[in-house]
Amino acid sequence: MAIKAKYPNIKMPNKGRRETICKIIADFDSKEIFDTKLQSITWERELIGLPLSGSESDGFVVRNKCRELVGGDVNIFEIAVCVDNIKKIVTIRGEPMAFLTVRDNSYILDNMVMFPRQFKQYNKTLRVGSVIKIRGNMSDQGSPVVQNIEVLL
């Protein structure tokens, strides 16, 4: 169907200009702009506010996904996640600790516990928006507890 027939109120450019635009569109290769899936995801988040084609952590190989931690079958885990929020608190003893909100393409975890020893060790490298690999274990209450962090991006 011709564009003019589908959209009767649209003003078409002259023939030479239209052919130029059609040639540019036909020659366009998105791989020239987005070399990797990670670049596509980053631009999606920047331009429209959320990534549609995955999570920034998708490019990293790990043992588990966030969704697996919810079921309770996993005791020791390794996940690659994006840090969405860091809620810092002070314990009764006066030591700082944190609760992390992290996500991958499978789930959002908003109760990741970071006790004072780990918080002191990783506080300077941990940032909202960073992609990290977390190794940890599940507490008796069912919350994921951070043991080790590696910054990936």
Tab-separated table of N, CA and C in Angstrom:
chain	number	residue	atom	x	y	z
A	1	MET	N	0.853	-1.176	0.000
A	1	MET	CA	0.000	0.000	0.000
A	1	MET	C	0.895	1.234	0.000
A	2	ALA	N	0.592	2.166	-0.834
A	2	ALA	CA	1.353	3.402	-0.935
A	2	ALA	C	1.135	4.248	0.315
A	3	ILE	N	2.171	4.973	0.687
A	3	ILE	CA	2.090	5.816	1.888
A	3	ILE	C	0.997	6.857	1.735
A	4	LYS	N	0.878	7.436	0.535
A	4	LYS	CA	-0.125	8.492	0.290
A	4	LYS	C	-1.535	7.952	0.486
A	5	ALA	N	-1.760	6.687	0.084
A	5	ALA	CA	-3.087	6.102	0.236
A	5	ALA	C	-3.373	5.788	1.702
A	6	LYS	N	-2.360	5.326	2.439
A	6	LYS	CA	-2.557	4.979	3.840
A	6	LYS	C	-2.683	6.221	4.716
A	7	TYR	N	-1.914	7.261	4.393
A	7	TYR	CA	-1.939	8.515	5.146
A	7	TYR	C	-2.242	9.660	4.192
A	8	PRO	N	-3.511	9.943	3.916
A	8	PRO	CA	-3.860	10.920	2.889
A	8	PRO	C	-3.432	12.355	3.211
A	9	ASN	N	-3.255	12.704	4.471
A	9	ASN	CA	-2.903	14.087	4.834
A	9	ASN	C	-1.398	14.342	4.879
A	10	ILE	N	-0.599	13.311	4.654
A	10	ILE	CA	0.852	13.478	4.721
A	10	ILE	C	1.361	14.119	3.441
A	11	LYS	N	2.342	15.012	3.580
A	11	LYS	CA	2.953	15.656	2.409
A	11	LYS	C	4.231	14.905	2.084
A	12	MET	N	4.304	14.341	0.916
A	12	MET	CA	5.457	13.559	0.493
A	12	MET	C	6.545	14.483	-0.029
A	13	PRO	N	7.808	14.197	0.268
A	13	PRO	CA	8.893	14.995	-0.287
A	13	PRO	C	9.019	14.737	-1.786
A	14	ASN	N	9.769	15.619	-2.446
A	14	ASN	CA	9.934	15.410	-3.882
A	14	ASN	C	10.652	14.085	-4.132
A	15	LYS	N	10.549	13.590	-5.369
A	15	LYS	CA	10.998	12.239	-5.685
A	15	LYS	C	12.476	12.016	-5.383
A	16	GLY	N	13.333	12.924	-5.708
A	16	GLY	CA	14.773	12.759	-5.472
A	16	GLY	C	15.093	12.656	-3.990
A	17	ARG	N	14.433	13.475	-3.195
A	17	ARG	CA	14.663	13.463	-1.748
A	17	ARG	C	14.143	12.158	-1.130
A	18	ARG	N	12.982	11.713	-1.607
A	18	ARG	CA	12.402	10.469	-1.101
A	18	ARG	C	13.298	9.282	-1.421
A	19	GLU	N	13.855	9.233	-2.627
A	19	GLU	CA	14.755	8.147	-2.998
A	19	GLU	C	16.016	8.160	-2.141
A	20	THR	N	16.523	9.346	-1.834
A	20	THR	CA	17.703	9.467	-0.988
A	20	THR	C	17.411	8.923	0.406
A	21	ILE	N	16.264	9.306	0.963
A	21	ILE	CA	15.876	8.829	2.295
A	21	ILE	C	15.710	7.316	2.281
A	22	CYS	N	15.061	6.767	1.261
A	22	CYS	CA	14.870	5.321	1.157
A	22	CYS	C	16.207	4.595	1.049
A	23	LYS	N	17.157	5.162	0.305
A	23	LYS	CA	18.474	4.543	0.169
A	23	LYS	C	19.215	4.558	1.495
A	24	ILE	N	19.130	5.661	2.226
A	24	ILE	CA	19.792	5.750	3.534
A	24	ILE	C	19.219	4.703	4.477
A	25	ILE	N	17.900	4.573	4.500
A	25	ILE	CA	17.258	3.594	5.381
A	25	ILE	C	17.640	2.178	4.970
A	26	ALA	N	17.675	1.903	3.669
A	26	ALA	CA	18.022	0.565	3.189
A	26	ALA	C	19.479	0.223	3.502
A	27	ASP	N	20.365	1.222	3.459
A	27	ASP	CA	21.787	0.989	3.716
A	27	ASP	C	22.130	0.968	5.204
A	28	PHE	N	21.186	1.384	6.040
A	28	PHE	CA	21.447	1.477	7.472
A	28	PHE	C	21.643	0.095	8.070
A	29	ASP	N	22.705	-0.052	8.816
A	29	ASP	CA	22.986	-1.306	9.518
A	29	ASP	C	23.158	-0.973	10.988
A	30	SER	N	22.256	-1.438	11.815
A	30	SER	CA	22.298	-1.092	13.237
A	30	SER	C	23.561	-1.618	13.916
A	31	LYS	N	24.218	-2.605	13.330
A	31	LYS	CA	25.439	-3.135	13.929
A	31	LYS	C	26.566	-2.108	13.902
A	32	GLU	N	26.468	-1.104	13.013
A	32	GLU	CA	27.471	-0.058	12.991
A	32	GLU	C	27.389	0.790	14.257
A	33	ILE	N	26.189	0.939	14.809
A	33	ILE	CA	25.991	1.757	16.004
A	33	ILE	C	26.084	0.901	17.262
A	34	PHE	N	25.402	-0.233	17.270
A	34	PHE	CA	25.354	-1.102	18.436
A	34	PHE	C	26.192	-2.342	18.172
A	35	ASP	N	27.445	-2.322	18.610
A	35	ASP	CA	28.331	-3.459	18.387
A	35	ASP	C	27.934	-4.659	19.227
A	36	THR	N	27.398	-4.403	20.402
A	36	THR	CA	27.078	-5.502	21.306
A	36	THR	C	25.668	-5.340	21.853
A	37	LYS	N	25.166	-6.424	22.412
A	37	LYS	CA	23.854	-6.379	23.060
A	37	LYS	C	23.879	-5.398	24.226
A	38	LEU	N	25.011	-5.333	24.923
A	38	LEU	CA	25.141	-4.424	26.061
A	38	LEU	C	24.977	-2.965	25.642
A	39	GLN	N	25.523	-2.601	24.482
A	39	GLN	CA	25.352	-1.229	23.994
A	39	GLN	C	23.888	-0.946	23.675
A	40	SER	N	23.201	-1.895	23.074
A	40	SER	CA	21.775	-1.718	22.785
A	40	SER	C	20.990	-1.517	24.071
A	41	ILE	N	21.269	-2.336	25.067
A	41	ILE	CA	20.560	-2.243	26.346
A	41	ILE	C	20.847	-0.909	27.021
A	42	THR	N	22.093	-0.471	26.979
A	42	THR	CA	22.474	0.807	27.592
A	42	THR	C	21.750	1.964	26.927
A	43	TRP	N	21.688	1.963	25.593
A	43	TRP	CA	20.977	3.033	24.880
A	43	TRP	C	19.479	2.981	25.154
A	44	GLU	N	18.906	1.806	25.227
A	44	GLU	CA	17.477	1.684	25.540
A	44	GLU	C	17.184	2.297	26.905
A	45	ARG	N	18.014	1.975	27.887
A	45	ARG	CA	17.806	2.526	29.227
A	45	ARG	C	17.964	4.049	29.209
A	46	GLU	N	18.949	4.544	28.482
A	46	GLU	CA	19.214	5.982	28.437
A	46	GLU	C	18.109	6.742	27.697
A	47	LEU	N	17.643	6.180	26.584
A	47	LEU	CA	16.700	6.911	25.738
A	47	LEU	C	15.239	6.756	26.136
A	48	ILE	N	14.838	5.562	26.562
A	48	ILE	CA	13.420	5.368	26.887
A	48	ILE	C	13.169	5.029	28.347
A	49	GLY	N	14.261	4.902	29.127
A	49	GLY	CA	14.094	4.712	30.559
A	49	GLY	C	14.131	3.285	31.042
A	50	LEU	N	14.023	2.311	30.149
A	50	LEU	CA	14.115	0.917	30.553
A	50	LEU	C	14.641	0.082	29.402
A	51	PRO	N	15.405	-0.939	29.730
A	51	PRO	CA	15.927	-1.792	28.657
A	51	PRO	C	14.872	-2.799	28.205
A	52	LEU	N	14.660	-2.886	26.914
A	52	LEU	CA	13.670	-3.811	26.368
A	52	LEU	C	14.278	-5.141	25.948
A	53	SER	N	15.540	-5.131	25.578
A	53	SER	CA	16.130	-6.344	25.021
A	53	SER	C	16.948	-7.137	26.034
A	54	GLY	N	16.853	-6.813	27.326
A	54	GLY	CA	17.546	-7.599	28.336
A	54	GLY	C	18.025	-6.746	29.486
A	55	SER	N	18.949	-7.284	30.241
A	55	SER	CA	19.543	-6.607	31.389
A	55	SER	C	21.019	-6.374	31.114
A	56	GLU	N	21.574	-5.353	31.732
A	56	GLU	CA	22.990	-5.063	31.555
A	56	GLU	C	23.867	-6.217	32.032
A	57	SER	N	23.340	-7.051	32.895
A	57	SER	CA	24.107	-8.171	33.438
A	57	SER	C	24.035	-9.421	32.566
A	58	ASP	N	23.286	-9.384	31.478
A	58	ASP	CA	23.111	-10.575	30.630
A	58	ASP	C	24.404	-11.089	30.003
A	59	GLY	N	25.364	-10.225	29.792
A	59	GLY	CA	26.581	-10.622	29.093
A	59	GLY	C	27.588	-11.371	29.946
A	60	PHE	N	27.267	-11.612	31.201
A	60	PHE	CA	28.225	-12.236	32.100
A	60	PHE	C	27.751	-13.626	32.517
A	61	VAL	N	28.691	-14.563	32.545
A	61	VAL	CA	28.365	-15.951	32.859
A	61	VAL	C	28.447	-16.159	34.371
A	62	VAL	N	27.336	-16.603	34.951
A	62	VAL	CA	27.269	-16.903	36.382
A	62	VAL	C	26.454	-18.174	36.593
A	63	ARG	N	26.473	-18.664	37.808
A	63	ARG	CA	25.779	-19.917	38.130
A	63	ARG	C	24.272	-19.760	38.233
A	64	ASN	N	23.800	-18.636	38.782
A	64	ASN	CA	22.380	-18.491	39.099
A	64	ASN	C	21.789	-17.211	38.544
A	65	LYS	N	20.462	-17.171	38.532
A	65	LYS	CA	19.678	-15.978	38.218
A	65	LYS	C	18.935	-15.558	39.483
A	66	CYS	N	18.518	-14.309	39.559
A	66	CYS	CA	17.803	-13.804	40.742
A	66	CYS	C	16.553	-14.625	41.040
A	67	ARG	N	15.854	-15.039	40.024
A	67	ARG	CA	14.608	-15.795	40.203
A	67	ARG	C	14.834	-17.101	40.978
A	68	GLU	N	15.985	-17.711	40.787
A	68	GLU	CA	16.291	-18.971	41.468
A	68	GLU	C	16.436	-18.803	42.983
A	69	LEU	N	16.777	-17.601	43.434
A	69	LEU	CA	16.969	-17.367	44.858
A	69	LEU	C	15.649	-17.264	45.603
A	70	VAL	N	14.568	-16.981	44.900
A	70	VAL	CA	13.269	-16.817	45.531
A	70	VAL	C	12.653	-18.152	45.927
A	71	GLY	N	12.886	-19.180	45.165
A	71	GLY	CA	12.277	-20.478	45.420
A	71	GLY	C	12.780	-21.184	46.662
A	72	GLY	N	13.965	-20.864	47.124
A	72	GLY	CA	14.489	-21.473	48.321
A	72	GLY	C	15.299	-22.733	48.099
A	73	ASP	N	15.530	-23.147	46.848
A	73	ASP	CA	16.294	-24.366	46.574
A	73	ASP	C	17.804	-24.119	46.573
A	74	VAL	N	18.216	-22.854	46.501
A	74	VAL	CA	19.631	-22.502	46.385
A	74	VAL	C	20.150	-22.042	47.753
A	75	ASN	N	21.254	-22.627	48.223
A	75	ASN	CA	21.864	-22.180	49.477
A	75	ASN	C	23.053	-21.265	49.232
A	76	ILE	N	23.898	-21.629	48.266
A	76	ILE	CA	25.054	-20.813	47.883
A	76	ILE	C	24.815	-20.354	46.453
A	77	PHE	N	25.020	-19.064	46.190
A	77	PHE	CA	24.690	-18.530	44.868
A	77	PHE	C	25.795	-17.641	44.329
A	78	GLU	N	25.737	-17.437	43.009
A	78	GLU	CA	26.593	-16.496	42.285
A	78	GLU	C	25.712	-15.867	41.214
A	79	ILE	N	25.473	-14.559	41.305
A	79	ILE	CA	24.607	-13.864	40.357
A	79	ILE	C	25.302	-12.620	39.811
A	80	ALA	N	24.993	-12.283	38.580
A	80	ALA	CA	25.429	-11.018	37.980
A	80	ALA	C	24.198	-10.130	37.934
A	81	VAL	N	24.298	-8.937	38.527
A	81	VAL	CA	23.136	-8.074	38.682
A	81	VAL	C	23.498	-6.611	38.484
A	82	CYS	N	22.468	-5.809	38.267
A	82	CYS	CA	22.591	-4.357	38.245
A	82	CYS	C	22.119	-3.837	39.601
A	83	VAL	N	22.837	-2.900	40.169
A	83	VAL	CA	22.475	-2.330	41.462
A	83	VAL	C	21.510	-1.173	41.224
A	84	ASP	N	20.287	-1.301	41.762
A	84	ASP	CA	19.283	-0.253	41.609
A	84	ASP	C	19.197	0.670	42.817
A	85	ASN	N	19.490	0.142	44.004
A	85	ASN	CA	19.381	0.969	45.209
A	85	ASN	C	20.269	0.396	46.310
A	86	ILE	N	20.817	1.290	47.124
A	86	ILE	CA	21.609	0.901	48.287
A	86	ILE	C	21.020	1.641	49.484
A	87	LYS	N	20.405	0.895	50.396
A	87	LYS	CA	19.828	1.492	51.596
A	87	LYS	C	20.790	1.242	52.754
A	88	LYS	N	21.465	2.308	53.179
A	88	LYS	CA	22.444	2.198	54.259
A	88	LYS	C	21.749	2.400	55.598
A	89	ILE	N	22.103	1.537	56.555
A	89	ILE	CA	21.574	1.673	57.911
A	89	ILE	C	22.728	1.481	58.896
A	90	VAL	N	22.456	1.779	60.169
A	90	VAL	CA	23.445	1.595	61.222
A	90	VAL	C	22.895	0.556	62.192
A	91	THR	N	23.730	-0.424	62.536
A	91	THR	CA	23.297	-1.487	63.449
A	91	THR	C	23.232	-0.959	64.883
A	92	ILE	N	22.742	-1.792	65.779
A	92	ILE	CA	22.673	-1.434	67.196
A	92	ILE	C	24.071	-1.146	67.743
A	93	ARG	N	25.075	-1.838	67.222
A	93	ARG	CA	26.470	-1.633	67.648
A	93	ARG	C	27.098	-0.388	67.025
A	94	GLY	N	26.355	0.305	66.156
A	94	GLY	CA	26.870	1.508	65.525
A	94	GLY	C	27.659	1.269	64.258
A	95	GLU	N	27.575	0.069	63.695
A	95	GLU	CA	28.308	-0.255	62.473
A	95	GLU	C	27.395	-0.087	61.257
A	96	PRO	N	27.927	0.479	60.166
A	96	PRO	CA	27.103	0.615	58.962
A	96	PRO	C	26.935	-0.718	58.240
A	97	MET	N	25.766	-0.945	57.692
A	97	MET	CA	25.482	-2.092	56.826
A	97	MET	C	24.496	-1.617	55.767
A	98	ALA	N	24.092	-2.485	54.863
A	98	ALA	CA	23.210	-2.044	53.781
A	98	ALA	C	22.285	-3.165	53.324
A	99	PHE	N	21.175	-2.728	52.737
A	99	PHE	CA	20.264	-3.604	52.017
A	99	PHE	C	20.297	-3.152	50.562
A	100	LEU	N	20.519	-4.085	49.657
A	100	LEU	CA	20.643	-3.761	48.238
A	100	LEU	C	19.385	-4.164	47.479
A	101	THR	N	19.024	-3.351	46.512
A	101	THR	CA	18.022	-3.734	45.525
A	101	THR	C	18.786	-3.990	44.240
A	102	VAL	N	18.726	-5.230	43.763
A	102	VAL	CA	19.463	-5.634	42.563
A	102	VAL	C	18.519	-6.352	41.611
A	103	ARG	N	18.927	-6.406	40.333
A	103	ARG	CA	18.064	-7.044	39.341
A	103	ARG	C	18.900	-7.660	38.232
A	104	ASP	N	18.305	-8.657	37.619
A	104	ASP	CA	18.786	-9.182	36.344
A	104	ASP	C	17.560	-9.309	35.449
A	105	ASN	N	17.676	-10.040	34.351
A	105	ASN	CA	16.534	-10.117	33.437
A	105	ASN	C	15.438	-11.055	33.936
A	106	SER	N	15.662	-11.728	35.072
A	106	SER	CA	14.663	-12.673	35.555
A	106	SER	C	13.838	-12.160	36.733
A	107	TYR	N	14.406	-11.239	37.542
A	107	TYR	CA	13.716	-10.857	38.780
A	107	TYR	C	14.403	-9.647	39.416
A	108	ILE	N	13.695	-8.970	40.323
A	108	ILE	CA	14.266	-7.893	41.125
A	108	ILE	C	14.282	-8.357	42.585
A	109	LEU	N	15.457	-8.314	43.199
A	109	LEU	CA	15.592	-8.652	44.617
A	109	LEU	C	15.770	-7.355	45.403
A	110	ASP	N	14.904	-7.115	46.367
A	110	ASP	CA	15.025	-5.871	47.124
A	110	ASP	C	15.402	-6.101	48.584
A	111	ASN	N	15.911	-7.275	48.901
A	111	ASN	CA	16.265	-7.561	50.285
A	111	ASN	C	17.641	-8.211	50.415
A	112	MET	N	18.557	-7.876	49.534
A	112	MET	CA	19.908	-8.430	49.586
A	112	MET	C	20.638	-7.798	50.774
A	113	VAL	N	21.080	-8.620	51.708
A	113	VAL	CA	21.686	-8.130	52.947
A	113	VAL	C	23.202	-8.040	52.800
A	114	MET	N	23.746	-6.900	53.213
A	114	MET	CA	25.196	-6.710	53.230
A	114	MET	C	25.588	-6.318	54.656
A	115	PHE	N	26.138	-7.286	55.399
A	115	PHE	CA	26.500	-7.070	56.788
A	115	PHE	C	27.709	-6.138	56.915
A	116	PRO	N	27.971	-5.615	58.121
A	116	PRO	CA	29.022	-4.598	58.307
A	116	PRO	C	30.402	-4.972	57.757
A	117	ARG	N	30.828	-6.209	57.931
A	117	ARG	CA	32.165	-6.596	57.440
A	117	ARG	C	32.264	-6.445	55.924
A	118	GLN	N	31.257	-6.949	55.191
A	118	GLN	CA	31.255	-6.836	53.727
A	118	GLN	C	31.018	-5.388	53.298
A	119	PHE	N	30.164	-4.684	54.025
A	119	PHE	CA	29.888	-3.287	53.672
A	119	PHE	C	31.159	-2.450	53.777
A	120	LYS	N	31.920	-2.658	54.833
A	120	LYS	CA	33.174	-1.927	55.005
A	120	LYS	C	34.152	-2.247	53.879
A	121	GLN	N	34.190	-3.521	53.467
A	121	GLN	CA	35.117	-3.964	52.426
A	121	GLN	C	34.746	-3.437	51.038
A	122	TYR	N	33.444	-3.392	50.717
A	122	TYR	CA	33.015	-3.073	49.346
A	122	TYR	C	32.308	-1.723	49.203
A	123	ASN	N	32.176	-0.960	50.267
A	123	ASN	CA	31.437	0.296	50.228
A	123	ASN	C	31.965	1.275	49.181
A	124	LYS	N	33.271	1.386	49.052
A	124	LYS	CA	33.859	2.366	48.131
A	124	LYS	C	33.666	2.004	46.657
A	125	THR	N	33.513	0.726	46.354
A	125	THR	CA	33.369	0.302	44.955
A	125	THR	C	31.915	0.085	44.548
A	126	LEU	N	31.021	0.020	45.511
A	126	LEU	CA	29.614	-0.265	45.222
A	126	LEU	C	28.873	1.021	44.866
A	127	ARG	N	28.273	1.074	43.684
A	127	ARG	CA	27.557	2.255	43.206
A	127	ARG	C	26.224	1.852	42.577
A	128	VAL	N	25.220	2.719	42.729
A	128	VAL	CA	23.942	2.512	42.042
A	128	VAL	C	24.199	2.608	40.544
A	129	GLY	N	23.667	1.663	39.785
A	129	GLY	CA	23.850	1.632	38.340
A	129	GLY	C	24.981	0.727	37.890
A	130	SER	N	25.818	0.287	38.814
A	130	SER	CA	26.918	-0.587	38.417
A	130	SER	C	26.433	-2.022	38.245
A	131	VAL	N	27.182	-2.775	37.454
A	131	VAL	CA	26.897	-4.191	37.256
A	131	VAL	C	27.939	-4.959	38.052
A	132	ILE	N	27.457	-5.843	38.924
A	132	ILE	CA	28.355	-6.557	39.818
A	132	ILE	C	28.051	-8.054	39.822
A	133	LYS	N	29.053	-8.826	40.227
A	133	LYS	CA	28.864	-10.253	40.463
A	133	LYS	C	28.865	-10.437	41.974
A	134	ILE	N	27.805	-11.054	42.486
A	134	ILE	CA	27.687	-11.290	43.921
A	134	ILE	C	27.767	-12.781	44.188
A	135	ARG	N	28.629	-13.139	45.109
A	135	ARG	CA	28.667	-14.506	45.631
A	135	ARG	C	28.158	-14.424	47.064
A	136	GLY	N	27.305	-15.352	47.435
A	136	GLY	CA	26.750	-15.307	48.779
A	136	GLY	C	26.014	-16.575	49.137
A	137	ASN	N	25.247	-16.458	50.215
A	137	ASN	CA	24.458	-17.596	50.663
A	137	ASN	C	23.115	-17.094	51.182
A	138	MET	N	22.194	-18.019	51.335
A	138	MET	CA	20.870	-17.677	51.846
A	138	MET	C	20.878	-17.788	53.373
A	139	SER	N	20.285	-16.802	54.041
A	139	SER	CA	20.198	-16.843	55.498
A	139	SER	C	19.115	-17.831	55.920
A	140	ASP	N	19.052	-18.101	57.218
A	140	ASP	CA	18.017	-18.992	57.743
A	140	ASP	C	16.620	-18.420	57.535
A	141	GLN	N	16.530	-17.081	57.463
A	141	GLN	CA	15.238	-16.428	57.239
A	141	GLN	C	14.872	-16.359	55.753
A	142	GLY	N	15.778	-16.790	54.876
A	142	GLY	CA	15.491	-16.819	53.445
A	142	GLY	C	15.963	-15.609	52.666
A	143	SER	N	16.717	-14.719	53.305
A	143	SER	CA	17.240	-13.545	52.605
A	143	SER	C	18.615	-13.855	52.031
A	144	PRO	N	18.898	-13.348	50.819
A	144	PRO	CA	20.239	-13.526	50.265
A	144	PRO	C	21.240	-12.626	50.995
A	145	VAL	N	22.391	-13.191	51.352
A	145	VAL	CA	23.417	-12.465	52.097
A	145	VAL	C	24.676	-12.388	51.244
A	146	VAL	N	25.218	-11.180	51.095
A	146	VAL	CA	26.418	-10.950	50.301
A	146	VAL	C	27.651	-11.436	51.060
A	147	GLN	N	28.503	-12.192	50.380
A	147	GLN	CA	29.795	-12.604	50.930
A	147	GLN	C	30.948	-11.954	50.166
A	148	ASN	N	30.785	-11.840	48.826
A	148	ASN	CA	31.854	-11.336	47.982
A	148	ASN	C	31.238	-10.569	46.813
A	149	ILE	N	31.864	-9.467	46.430
A	149	ILE	CA	31.391	-8.668	45.287
A	149	ILE	C	32.554	-8.436	44.342
A	150	GLU	N	32.239	-8.568	43.046
A	150	GLU	CA	33.203	-8.237	41.994
A	150	GLU	C	32.514	-7.263	41.051
A	151	VAL	N	33.118	-6.091	40.853
A	151	VAL	CA	32.531	-5.095	39.948
A	151	VAL	C	32.818	-5.504	38.517
A	152	LEU	N	31.752	-5.616	37.706
A	152	LEU	CA	31.894	-6.009	36.302
A	152	LEU	C	31.857	-4.807	35.371
A	153	LEU	N	30.970	-3.867	35.633
A	153	LEU	CA	30.852	-2.631	34.833
A	153	LEU	C	30.623	-1.460	35.749
